[in-house]
């Protein structure tokens, strides 16, 4: 993917800009093409200045750890923003609130809450992504969603403006929010309740053990592949359609949990996405239910 003339001279950035920056190095599937430009801002002000000066026609895609992402083999045109560790700070605040940077992992937030005696955030232990991604997609696990605990968040919009949104503005529905394309969630504040650190830790341990027992955590995989349709569990529909262990090249439906796809070795992103479409077709034929992708698919085919 050749760098376009429109972005041959990007605005100044105090952080780093990498042409043809590898995404497969950190995307969970370890597949896919590069970002045309991979940008890591130094701080919120740096990101805001950069986006304000960036040609409005250039697309911007924020990416966390890529646990819920298929990057197509042709790569991602435009700018991919990945928040560095400077955005991963987590602080417990008064009134049982936790303030977390957009790059902080769910487990880090849950652990900080536990240490401060703040209950209600334990489920974040079961979300293998960042705060920014969780806030954007209303990530959830074990019966709770980000929308249940979010108080407010700070966003840098595509035009470089910095806004603080309260939870109502997100317009949350199942695995969806009204965060516009190109906006980056740089910080979020979550509400908990008083709790005993030992009890909180025990619940986090239970969640970790349940995930280990039921999900292919040690494989090249993504998060849940398909959304749960109303009245159904996606994995049960996939299983009933005979898709457990189904393969396309080195892409496979997990035998451990059928709502996970795996890269067994050298699967391409095209293999993984095509396998997902095979599954959707089989489920539709068997049950009449049309599964919707939960994993985000980005970029262009090779």
PDB file of C-alpha atoms in Angstrom:
ATOM      1  CA  UNK A   1       0.000   0.000   0.000  1.00  0.00           C
ATOM      2  CA  UNK A   2       1.764   3.129  -1.197  1.00  0.00           C
ATOM      3  CA  UNK A   3       1.537   6.259   0.904  1.00  0.00           C
ATOM      4  CA  UNK A   4      -0.810   8.690  -0.799  1.00  0.00           C
ATOM      5  CA  UNK A   5       0.332  12.135  -1.848  1.00  0.00           C
ATOM      6  CA  UNK A   6      -2.307  13.634   0.437  1.00  0.00           C
ATOM      7  CA  UNK A   7      -0.514  12.349   3.507  1.00  0.00           C
ATOM      8  CA  UNK A   8       3.062  12.582   2.283  1.00  0.00           C
ATOM      9  CA  UNK A   9       3.548  15.476   4.684  1.00  0.00           C
ATOM     10  CA  UNK A  10       1.638  14.909   7.903  1.00  0.00           C
ATOM     11  CA  UNK A  11       1.264  17.584  10.596  1.00  0.00           C
ATOM     12  CA  UNK A  12       3.946  17.804  13.262  1.00  0.00           C
ATOM     13  CA  UNK A  13       3.595  15.443  16.191  1.00  0.00           C
ATOM     14  CA  UNK A  14       5.530  15.306  19.466  1.00  0.00           C
ATOM     15  CA  UNK A  15       4.909  11.574  19.543  1.00  0.00           C
ATOM     16  CA  UNK A  16       5.850   9.160  16.766  1.00  0.00           C
ATOM     17  CA  UNK A  17       4.675   8.658  13.186  1.00  0.00           C
ATOM     18  CA  UNK A  18       5.542   5.453  11.361  1.00  0.00           C
ATOM     19  CA  UNK A  19       4.899   4.987   7.649  1.00  0.00           C
ATOM     20  CA  UNK A  20       3.549   1.520   6.842  1.00  0.00           C
ATOM     21  CA  UNK A  21       3.450   0.731  10.536  1.00  0.00           C
ATOM     22  CA  UNK A  22       2.825  -2.918  11.299  1.00  0.00           C
ATOM     23  CA  UNK A  23      -0.501  -3.765  12.900  1.00  0.00           C
ATOM     24  CA  UNK A  24       0.002  -7.540  12.752  1.00  0.00           C
ATOM     25  CA  UNK A  25       2.716  -7.136  15.396  1.00  0.00           C
ATOM     26  CA  UNK A  26       0.085  -6.483  18.054  1.00  0.00           C
ATOM     27  CA  UNK A  27      -3.344  -7.379  16.623  1.00  0.00           C
ATOM     28  CA  UNK A  28      -4.444 -10.518  18.442  1.00  0.00           C
ATOM     29  CA  UNK A  29      -4.896 -12.538  15.238  1.00  0.00           C
ATOM     30  CA  UNK A  30      -1.352 -11.508  14.184  1.00  0.00           C
ATOM     31  CA  UNK A  31      -2.571 -11.008  10.624  1.00  0.00           C
ATOM     32  CA  UNK A  32      -3.284  -8.177   8.229  1.00  0.00           C
ATOM     33  CA  UNK A  33      -1.532  -5.420   6.358  1.00  0.00           C
ATOM     34  CA  UNK A  34       0.086  -2.264   7.726  1.00  0.00           C
ATOM     35  CA  UNK A  35      -1.327   1.117   8.580  1.00  0.00           C
ATOM     36  CA  UNK A  36      -0.521   3.715   5.957  1.00  0.00           C
ATOM     37  CA  UNK A  37       0.560   5.834   8.920  1.00  0.00           C
ATOM     38  CA  UNK A  38       0.733   4.575  12.502  1.00  0.00           C
ATOM     39  CA  UNK A  39       0.576   7.507  14.920  1.00  0.00           C
ATOM     40  CA  UNK A  40       1.355   7.439  18.654  1.00  0.00           C
ATOM     41  CA  UNK A  41       0.677  10.863  20.224  1.00  0.00           C
ATOM     42  CA  UNK A  42       2.585  12.073  23.271  1.00  0.00           C
ATOM     43  CA  UNK A  43      -0.501  13.334  25.111  1.00  0.00           C
ATOM     44  CA  UNK A  44      -4.032  14.591  24.544  1.00  0.00           C
ATOM     45  CA  UNK A  45      -2.920  18.062  23.458  1.00  0.00           C
ATOM     46  CA  UNK A  46      -0.488  16.536  20.960  1.00  0.00           C
ATOM     47  CA  UNK A  47      -3.253  14.380  19.457  1.00  0.00           C
ATOM     48  CA  UNK A  48      -5.664  17.318  19.320  1.00  0.00           C
ATOM     49  CA  UNK A  49      -3.146  19.525  17.480  1.00  0.00           C
ATOM     50  CA  UNK A  50      -2.325  16.742  15.044  1.00  0.00           C
ATOM     51  CA  UNK A  51      -5.940  15.958  14.155  1.00  0.00           C
ATOM     52  CA  UNK A  52      -6.845  19.648  13.865  1.00  0.00           C
ATOM     53  CA  UNK A  53      -4.099  20.116  11.285  1.00  0.00           C
ATOM     54  CA  UNK A  54      -4.652  16.815   9.451  1.00  0.00           C
ATOM     55  CA  UNK A  55      -6.364  16.979   6.050  1.00  0.00           C
ATOM     56  CA  UNK A  56     -10.073  16.337   6.808  1.00  0.00           C
ATOM     57  CA  UNK A  57     -10.220  13.888   3.905  1.00  0.00           C
ATOM     58  CA  UNK A  58      -7.790  11.485   5.543  1.00  0.00           C
ATOM     59  CA  UNK A  59      -9.520   8.734   7.536  1.00  0.00           C
ATOM     60  CA  UNK A  60      -8.518   8.169  11.157  1.00  0.00           C
ATOM     61  CA  UNK A  61      -8.931   4.865  12.985  1.00  0.00           C
ATOM     62  CA  UNK A  62      -8.160   4.448  16.690  1.00  0.00           C
ATOM     63  CA  UNK A  63      -6.829   0.985  17.605  1.00  0.00           C
ATOM     64  CA  UNK A  64      -6.101  -0.375  21.073  1.00  0.00           C
ATOM     65  CA  UNK A  65      -4.653  -3.875  21.382  1.00  0.00           C
ATOM     66  CA  UNK A  66      -6.671  -5.253  18.486  1.00  0.00           C
ATOM     67  CA  UNK A  67      -8.434  -7.921  20.523  1.00  0.00           C
ATOM     68  CA  UNK A  68     -11.667  -7.339  18.614  1.00  0.00           C
ATOM     69  CA  UNK A  69     -10.284  -6.582  15.166  1.00  0.00           C
ATOM     70  CA  UNK A  70      -9.669  -8.166  11.796  1.00  0.00           C
ATOM     71  CA  UNK A  71      -7.243  -6.017   9.799  1.00  0.00           C
ATOM     72  CA  UNK A  72      -7.612  -6.923   6.140  1.00  0.00           C
ATOM     73  CA  UNK A  73      -4.522  -8.016   4.234  1.00  0.00           C
ATOM     74  CA  UNK A  74      -4.237  -4.856   2.139  1.00  0.00           C
ATOM     75  CA  UNK A  75      -3.781  -2.729   5.236  1.00  0.00           C
ATOM     76  CA  UNK A  76      -5.522   0.376   6.533  1.00  0.00           C
ATOM     77  CA  UNK A  77      -5.462   3.576   4.463  1.00  0.00           C
ATOM     78  CA  UNK A  78      -4.959   6.851   6.281  1.00  0.00           C
ATOM     79  CA  UNK A  79      -3.971   7.270   9.916  1.00  0.00           C
ATOM     80  CA  UNK A  80      -4.218   4.657  12.659  1.00  0.00           C
ATOM     81  CA  UNK A  81      -3.944   6.176  16.147  1.00  0.00           C
ATOM     82  CA  UNK A  82      -2.574   3.938  18.867  1.00  0.00           C
ATOM     83  CA  UNK A  83      -2.402   5.486  22.323  1.00  0.00           C
ATOM     84  CA  UNK A  84       0.925   4.739  24.075  1.00  0.00           C
ATOM     85  CA  UNK A  85       1.541   3.918  27.738  1.00  0.00           C
ATOM     86  CA  UNK A  86       1.277   7.584  28.688  1.00  0.00           C
ATOM     87  CA  UNK A  87      -2.490   7.123  28.228  1.00  0.00           C
ATOM     88  CA  UNK A  88      -2.678   4.033  30.473  1.00  0.00           C
ATOM     89  CA  UNK A  89      -2.725   5.756  33.891  1.00  0.00           C
ATOM     90  CA  UNK A  90      -5.425   4.565  36.305  1.00  0.00           C
ATOM     91  CA  UNK A  91      -6.346   6.474  39.488  1.00  0.00           C
ATOM     92  CA  UNK A  92      -8.940   5.754  42.170  1.00  0.00           C
ATOM     93  CA  UNK A  93     -10.869   8.883  43.122  1.00  0.00           C
ATOM     94  CA  UNK A  94     -13.322   9.881  45.866  1.00  0.00           C
ATOM     95  CA  UNK A  95     -16.931   8.634  45.768  1.00  0.00           C
ATOM     96  CA  UNK A  96     -15.771   5.212  44.550  1.00  0.00           C
ATOM     97  CA  UNK A  97     -14.836   6.374  41.080  1.00  0.00           C
ATOM     98  CA  UNK A  98     -11.936   5.258  38.902  1.00  0.00           C
ATOM     99  CA  UNK A  99     -10.340   7.486  36.248  1.00  0.00           C
ATOM    100  CA  UNK A 100      -8.556   5.570  33.489  1.00  0.00           C
ATOM    101  CA  UNK A 101      -6.627   6.531  30.389  1.00  0.00           C
ATOM    102  CA  UNK A 102      -7.853   5.267  27.042  1.00  0.00           C
ATOM    103  CA  UNK A 103      -4.895   2.865  26.692  1.00  0.00           C
ATOM    104  CA  UNK A 104      -5.430   1.223  30.091  1.00  0.00           C
ATOM    105  CA  UNK A 105      -6.372  -2.445  29.955  1.00  0.00           C
ATOM    106  CA  UNK A 106      -9.555  -3.717  31.567  1.00  0.00           C
ATOM    107  CA  UNK A 107      -7.618  -5.901  34.000  1.00  0.00           C
ATOM    108  CA  UNK A 108      -5.572  -2.878  35.129  1.00  0.00           C
ATOM    109  CA  UNK A 109      -8.715  -0.881  35.884  1.00  0.00           C
ATOM    110  CA  UNK A 110     -10.319  -3.772  37.736  1.00  0.00           C
ATOM    111  CA  UNK A 111      -7.145  -4.317  39.775  1.00  0.00           C
ATOM    112  CA  UNK A 112      -6.870  -0.638  40.725  1.00  0.00           C
ATOM    113  CA  UNK A 113     -10.514  -0.666  41.818  1.00  0.00           C
ATOM    114  CA  UNK A 114      -9.928  -3.793  43.900  1.00  0.00           C
ATOM    115  CA  UNK A 115      -6.920  -2.256  45.646  1.00  0.00           C
ATOM    116  CA  UNK A 116      -8.989   0.837  46.495  1.00  0.00           C
ATOM    117  CA  UNK A 117     -11.942  -1.186  47.803  1.00  0.00           C
ATOM    118  CA  UNK A 118     -14.159  -0.226  44.853  1.00  0.00           C
ATOM    119  CA  UNK A 119     -16.584  -2.946  43.779  1.00  0.00           C
ATOM    120  CA  UNK A 120     -18.664  -3.176  40.600  1.00  0.00           C
ATOM    121  CA  UNK A 121     -15.796  -3.078  38.096  1.00  0.00           C
ATOM    122  CA  UNK A 122     -14.760  -6.723  38.463  1.00  0.00           C
ATOM    123  CA  UNK A 123     -16.202  -7.676  35.065  1.00  0.00           C
ATOM    124  CA  UNK A 124     -13.550  -5.541  33.370  1.00  0.00           C
ATOM    125  CA  UNK A 125     -11.172  -8.382  34.309  1.00  0.00           C
ATOM    126  CA  UNK A 126     -12.928 -10.371  31.597  1.00  0.00           C
ATOM    127  CA  UNK A 127     -12.570  -7.736  28.855  1.00  0.00           C
ATOM    128  CA  UNK A 128      -9.258  -8.188  27.027  1.00  0.00           C
ATOM    129  CA  UNK A 129      -9.154  -4.718  25.513  1.00  0.00           C
ATOM    130  CA  UNK A 130      -8.499  -1.097  26.384  1.00  0.00           C
ATOM    131  CA  UNK A 131     -10.679   1.470  28.104  1.00  0.00           C
ATOM    132  CA  UNK A 132     -10.998   3.439  24.869  1.00  0.00           C
ATOM    133  CA  UNK A 133     -12.276   0.442  22.971  1.00  0.00           C
ATOM    134  CA  UNK A 134     -14.585  -0.622  25.796  1.00  0.00           C
ATOM    135  CA  UNK A 135     -16.159   2.832  25.988  1.00  0.00           C
ATOM    136  CA  UNK A 136     -16.556   3.081  22.218  1.00  0.00           C
ATOM    137  CA  UNK A 137     -18.161  -0.330  21.647  1.00  0.00           C
ATOM    138  CA  UNK A 138     -19.933  -0.735  24.991  1.00  0.00           C
ATOM    139  CA  UNK A 139     -17.876  -3.828  25.725  1.00  0.00           C
ATOM    140  CA  UNK A 140     -19.277  -6.257  28.232  1.00  0.00           C
ATOM    141  CA  UNK A 141     -18.761  -9.541  30.013  1.00  0.00           C
ATOM    142  CA  UNK A 142     -20.432 -11.621  32.715  1.00  0.00           C
ATOM    143  CA  UNK A 143     -23.728  -9.778  32.576  1.00  0.00           C
ATOM    144  CA  UNK A 144     -22.418  -6.215  32.714  1.00  0.00           C
ATOM    145  CA  UNK A 145     -21.479  -3.615  30.106  1.00  0.00           C
ATOM    146  CA  UNK A 146     -19.341  -0.490  30.034  1.00  0.00           C
ATOM    147  CA  UNK A 147     -22.551   1.538  29.897  1.00  0.00           C
ATOM    148  CA  UNK A 148     -23.413   0.273  33.393  1.00  0.00           C
ATOM    149  CA  UNK A 149     -20.417   1.996  34.984  1.00  0.00           C
ATOM    150  CA  UNK A 150     -19.368   4.878  32.697  1.00  0.00           C
ATOM    151  CA  UNK A 151     -19.854   8.350  34.172  1.00  0.00           C
ATOM    152  CA  UNK A 152     -18.083  10.426  31.541  1.00  0.00           C
ATOM    153  CA  UNK A 153     -15.277  10.260  29.023  1.00  0.00           C
ATOM    154  CA  UNK A 154     -12.918  12.633  27.239  1.00  0.00           C
ATOM    155  CA  UNK A 155     -12.772  12.401  23.457  1.00  0.00           C
ATOM    156  CA  UNK A 156     -10.588  14.003  20.828  1.00  0.00           C
ATOM    157  CA  UNK A 157     -12.810  14.336  17.784  1.00  0.00           C
ATOM    158  CA  UNK A 158     -11.637  14.009  14.187  1.00  0.00           C
ATOM    159  CA  UNK A 159     -11.396  17.815  13.825  1.00  0.00           C
ATOM    160  CA  UNK A 160      -9.102  18.035  16.862  1.00  0.00           C
ATOM    161  CA  UNK A 161     -11.660  19.393  19.297  1.00  0.00           C
ATOM    162  CA  UNK A 162     -11.537  17.955  22.810  1.00  0.00           C
ATOM    163  CA  UNK A 163     -14.908  17.200  24.394  1.00  0.00           C
ATOM    164  CA  UNK A 164     -16.099  15.699  27.657  1.00  0.00           C
ATOM    165  CA  UNK A 165     -19.128  13.486  27.164  1.00  0.00           C
ATOM    166  CA  UNK A 166     -21.413  12.256  29.897  1.00  0.00           C
ATOM    167  CA  UNK A 167     -22.651   8.687  29.581  1.00  0.00           C
ATOM    168  CA  UNK A 168     -26.035   9.671  28.135  1.00  0.00           C
ATOM    169  CA  UNK A 169     -24.383  11.283  25.117  1.00  0.00           C
ATOM    170  CA  UNK A 170     -22.912   7.946  24.039  1.00  0.00           C
ATOM    171  CA  UNK A 171     -26.360   6.656  23.075  1.00  0.00           C
ATOM    172  CA  UNK A 172     -25.361   3.186  24.179  1.00  0.00           C
ATOM    173  CA  UNK A 173     -27.011   0.060  22.827  1.00  0.00           C
ATOM    174  CA  UNK A 174     -25.690  -3.495  22.689  1.00  0.00           C
ATOM    175  CA  UNK A 175     -22.034  -3.297  21.571  1.00  0.00           C
ATOM    176  CA  UNK A 176     -22.602   0.143  20.050  1.00  0.00           C
ATOM    177  CA  UNK A 177     -22.216   3.829  20.835  1.00  0.00           C
ATOM    178  CA  UNK A 178     -22.660   7.122  19.011  1.00  0.00           C
ATOM    179  CA  UNK A 179     -18.930   7.936  19.100  1.00  0.00           C
ATOM    180  CA  UNK A 180     -18.274   9.298  15.592  1.00  0.00           C
ATOM    181  CA  UNK A 181     -15.753   7.895  13.151  1.00  0.00           C
ATOM    182  CA  UNK A 182     -12.226   9.152  13.756  1.00  0.00           C
ATOM    183  CA  UNK A 183     -12.840  10.168  17.375  1.00  0.00           C
ATOM    184  CA  UNK A 184     -10.450   8.847  20.021  1.00  0.00           C
ATOM    185  CA  UNK A 185     -11.523   8.127  23.600  1.00  0.00           C
ATOM    186  CA  UNK A 186      -8.519   9.271  25.644  1.00  0.00           C
ATOM    187  CA  UNK A 187      -9.942   8.933  29.175  1.00  0.00           C
ATOM    188  CA  UNK A 188     -12.969   7.555  30.998  1.00  0.00           C
ATOM    189  CA  UNK A 189     -14.378   7.775  34.510  1.00  0.00           C
ATOM    190  CA  UNK A 190     -16.184   4.761  35.956  1.00  0.00           C
ATOM    191  CA  UNK A 191     -18.514   4.550  38.949  1.00  0.00           C
ATOM    192  CA  UNK A 192     -18.209   1.751  41.484  1.00  0.00           C
ATOM    193  CA  UNK A 193     -19.457   1.137  45.007  1.00  0.00           C
ATOM    194  CA  UNK A 194     -17.785   0.338  48.330  1.00  0.00           C
ATOM    195  CA  UNK A 195     -16.510  -3.207  48.627  1.00  0.00           C
ATOM    196  CA  UNK A 196     -14.077  -5.493  50.399  1.00  0.00           C
ATOM    197  CA  UNK A 197     -10.809  -5.924  48.465  1.00  0.00           C
ATOM    198  CA  UNK A 198     -10.690  -9.645  49.287  1.00  0.00           C
ATOM    199  CA  UNK A 199     -14.216 -10.244  47.985  1.00  0.00           C
ATOM    200  CA  UNK A 200     -13.505  -8.147  44.906  1.00  0.00           C
ATOM    201  CA  UNK A 201     -10.316 -10.106  44.271  1.00  0.00           C
ATOM    202  CA  UNK A 202     -12.153 -13.408  44.678  1.00  0.00           C
ATOM    203  CA  UNK A 203     -14.712 -12.372  42.061  1.00  0.00           C
ATOM    204  CA  UNK A 204     -11.936 -11.321  39.683  1.00  0.00           C
ATOM    205  CA  UNK A 205     -10.250 -14.689  40.213  1.00  0.00           C
ATOM    206  CA  UNK A 206     -13.539 -16.451  39.457  1.00  0.00           C
ATOM    207  CA  UNK A 207     -13.907 -14.516  36.213  1.00  0.00           C
ATOM    208  CA  UNK A 208     -10.311 -15.277  35.225  1.00  0.00           C
ATOM    209  CA  UNK A 209     -10.774 -18.993  35.908  1.00  0.00           C
ATOM    210  CA  UNK A 210     -14.033 -19.107  33.967  1.00  0.00           C
ATOM    211  CA  UNK A 211     -12.437 -17.410  30.971  1.00  0.00           C
ATOM    212  CA  UNK A 212      -9.468 -19.770  31.076  1.00  0.00           C
ATOM    213  CA  UNK A 213     -11.772 -22.776  31.176  1.00  0.00           C
ATOM    214  CA  UNK A 214     -14.129 -21.688  28.412  1.00  0.00           C
ATOM    215  CA  UNK A 215     -12.178 -19.504  25.953  1.00  0.00           C
ATOM    216  CA  UNK A 216      -9.109 -20.141  23.743  1.00  0.00           C
ATOM    217  CA  UNK A 217      -7.023 -17.470  25.484  1.00  0.00           C
ATOM    218  CA  UNK A 218      -3.651 -18.918  24.538  1.00  0.00           C
ATOM    219  CA  UNK A 219      -4.352 -18.939  20.806  1.00  0.00           C
ATOM    220  CA  UNK A 220      -4.120 -16.340  18.056  1.00  0.00           C
ATOM    221  CA  UNK A 221      -7.708 -15.259  18.222  1.00  0.00           C
ATOM    222  CA  UNK A 222     -10.021 -12.289  18.601  1.00  0.00           C
ATOM    223  CA  UNK A 223     -12.838 -11.484  20.958  1.00  0.00           C
ATOM    224  CA  UNK A 224     -16.364 -12.765  20.465  1.00  0.00           C
ATOM    225  CA  UNK A 225     -16.873 -13.031  16.714  1.00  0.00           C
ATOM    226  CA  UNK A 226     -20.626 -12.498  16.495  1.00  0.00           C
ATOM    227  CA  UNK A 227     -23.145 -10.549  18.532  1.00  0.00           C
ATOM    228  CA  UNK A 228     -25.682 -12.512  20.529  1.00  0.00           C
ATOM    229  CA  UNK A 229     -29.004 -12.205  18.662  1.00  0.00           C
ATOM    230  CA  UNK A 230     -32.107 -11.449  20.705  1.00  0.00           C
ATOM    231  CA  UNK A 231     -33.104 -14.583  22.566  1.00  0.00           C
ATOM    232  CA  UNK A 232     -30.058 -16.577  21.456  1.00  0.00           C
ATOM    233  CA  UNK A 233     -26.418 -17.221  22.270  1.00  0.00           C
ATOM    234  CA  UNK A 234     -24.227 -16.909  19.188  1.00  0.00           C
ATOM    235  CA  UNK A 235     -22.022 -19.842  20.182  1.00  0.00           C
ATOM    236  CA  UNK A 236     -25.023 -22.151  20.499  1.00  0.00           C
ATOM    237  CA  UNK A 237     -26.254 -21.227  17.026  1.00  0.00           C
ATOM    238  CA  UNK A 238     -22.774 -21.794  15.575  1.00  0.00           C
ATOM    239  CA  UNK A 239     -22.492 -25.132  17.333  1.00  0.00           C
ATOM    240  CA  UNK A 240     -25.968 -26.260  16.238  1.00  0.00           C
ATOM    241  CA  UNK A 241     -25.049 -25.453  12.634  1.00  0.00           C
ATOM    242  CA  UNK A 242     -22.165 -27.946  12.839  1.00  0.00           C
ATOM    243  CA  UNK A 243     -19.405 -25.353  12.724  1.00  0.00           C
ATOM    244  CA  UNK A 244     -17.337 -26.447  15.734  1.00  0.00           C
ATOM    245  CA  UNK A 245     -13.795 -26.990  14.388  1.00  0.00           C
ATOM    246  CA  UNK A 246     -14.736 -25.800  10.879  1.00  0.00           C
ATOM    247  CA  UNK A 247     -11.662 -24.699   8.918  1.00  0.00           C
ATOM    248  CA  UNK A 248     -10.693 -22.586   5.962  1.00  0.00           C
ATOM    249  CA  UNK A 249      -6.956 -22.983   5.468  1.00  0.00           C
ATOM    250  CA  UNK A 250      -5.315 -22.179   8.800  1.00  0.00           C
ATOM    251  CA  UNK A 251      -8.390 -20.346  10.060  1.00  0.00           C
ATOM    252  CA  UNK A 252     -10.575 -22.413  12.367  1.00  0.00           C
ATOM    253  CA  UNK A 253     -13.701 -22.103  14.490  1.00  0.00           C
ATOM    254  CA  UNK A 254     -12.525 -22.835  18.014  1.00  0.00           C
ATOM    255  CA  UNK A 255     -13.506 -26.234  19.357  1.00  0.00           C
ATOM    256  CA  UNK A 256     -13.320 -24.824  22.882  1.00  0.00           C
ATOM    257  CA  UNK A 257     -15.722 -21.913  22.274  1.00  0.00           C
ATOM    258  CA  UNK A 258     -17.495 -21.713  18.929  1.00  0.00           C
ATOM    259  CA  UNK A 259     -17.894 -17.919  18.959  1.00  0.00           C
ATOM    260  CA  UNK A 260     -14.117 -17.556  18.613  1.00  0.00           C
ATOM    261  CA  UNK A 261     -12.124 -17.856  15.401  1.00  0.00           C
ATOM    262  CA  UNK A 262      -8.477 -18.941  15.468  1.00  0.00           C
ATOM    263  CA  UNK A 263      -5.362 -18.395  13.391  1.00  0.00           C
ATOM    264  CA  UNK A 264      -3.763 -21.824  13.737  1.00  0.00           C
ATOM    265  CA  UNK A 265      -0.510 -20.784  12.044  1.00  0.00           C
ATOM    266  CA  UNK A 266      -0.425 -18.926   8.752  1.00  0.00           C
ATOM    267  CA  UNK A 267      -4.034 -17.891   8.177  1.00  0.00           C
ATOM    268  CA  UNK A 268      -4.555 -14.661   6.294  1.00  0.00           C
ATOM    269  CA  UNK A 269      -7.123 -12.121   7.389  1.00  0.00           C
ATOM    270  CA  UNK A 270      -9.041 -13.073   4.237  1.00  0.00           C
ATOM    271  CA  UNK A 271      -9.143 -16.695   5.460  1.00  0.00           C
ATOM    272  CA  UNK A 272     -10.464 -15.628   8.865  1.00  0.00           C
ATOM    273  CA  UNK A 273     -13.110 -13.292   7.462  1.00  0.00           C
ATOM    274  CA  UNK A 274     -14.213 -15.843   4.844  1.00  0.00           C
ATOM    275  CA  UNK A 275     -14.536 -18.483   7.546  1.00  0.00           C
ATOM    276  CA  UNK A 276     -16.737 -16.104   9.501  1.00  0.00           C
ATOM    277  CA  UNK A 277     -18.944 -15.666   6.443  1.00  0.00           C
ATOM    278  CA  UNK A 278     -19.092 -19.457   6.033  1.00  0.00           C
ATOM    279  CA  UNK A 279     -20.324 -19.686   9.615  1.00  0.00           C
ATOM    280  CA  UNK A 280     -22.925 -16.970   9.071  1.00  0.00           C
ATOM    281  CA  UNK A 281     -24.252 -18.763   5.988  1.00  0.00           C
ATOM    282  CA  UNK A 282     -24.488 -22.111   7.781  1.00  0.00           C
ATOM    283  CA  UNK A 283     -26.229 -20.595  10.787  1.00  0.00           C
ATOM    284  CA  UNK A 284     -28.690 -18.787   8.523  1.00  0.00           C
ATOM    285  CA  UNK A 285     -29.462 -22.013   6.669  1.00  0.00           C
ATOM    286  CA  UNK A 286     -29.821 -24.068   9.845  1.00  0.00           C
ATOM    287  CA  UNK A 287     -31.715 -21.680  12.138  1.00  0.00           C
ATOM    288  CA  UNK A 288     -32.888 -18.770  10.011  1.00  0.00           C
ATOM    289  CA  UNK A 289     -30.936 -16.396  12.255  1.00  0.00           C
ATOM    290  CA  UNK A 290     -28.593 -13.925  10.583  1.00  0.00           C
ATOM    291  CA  UNK A 291     -25.567 -13.427  12.811  1.00  0.00           C
ATOM    292  CA  UNK A 292     -24.054  -9.941  12.977  1.00  0.00           C
ATOM    293  CA  UNK A 293     -20.313  -9.482  13.233  1.00  0.00           C
ATOM    294  CA  UNK A 294     -19.129  -8.214  16.597  1.00  0.00           C
ATOM    295  CA  UNK A 295     -15.470  -8.191  15.573  1.00  0.00           C
ATOM    296  CA  UNK A 296     -14.691  -5.027  13.652  1.00  0.00           C
ATOM    297  CA  UNK A 297     -13.257  -5.610  10.174  1.00  0.00           C
ATOM    298  CA  UNK A 298     -11.149  -2.752   8.847  1.00  0.00           C
ATOM    299  CA  UNK A 299      -8.889  -1.953   5.921  1.00  0.00           C
ATOM    300  CA  UNK A 300      -8.839  -3.143   2.341  1.00  0.00           C
ATOM    301  CA  UNK A 301      -8.543  -6.584   0.781  1.00  0.00           C
ATOM    302  CA  UNK A 302      -5.225  -7.472  -0.818  1.00  0.00           C
TER     303      UNK A 302
END
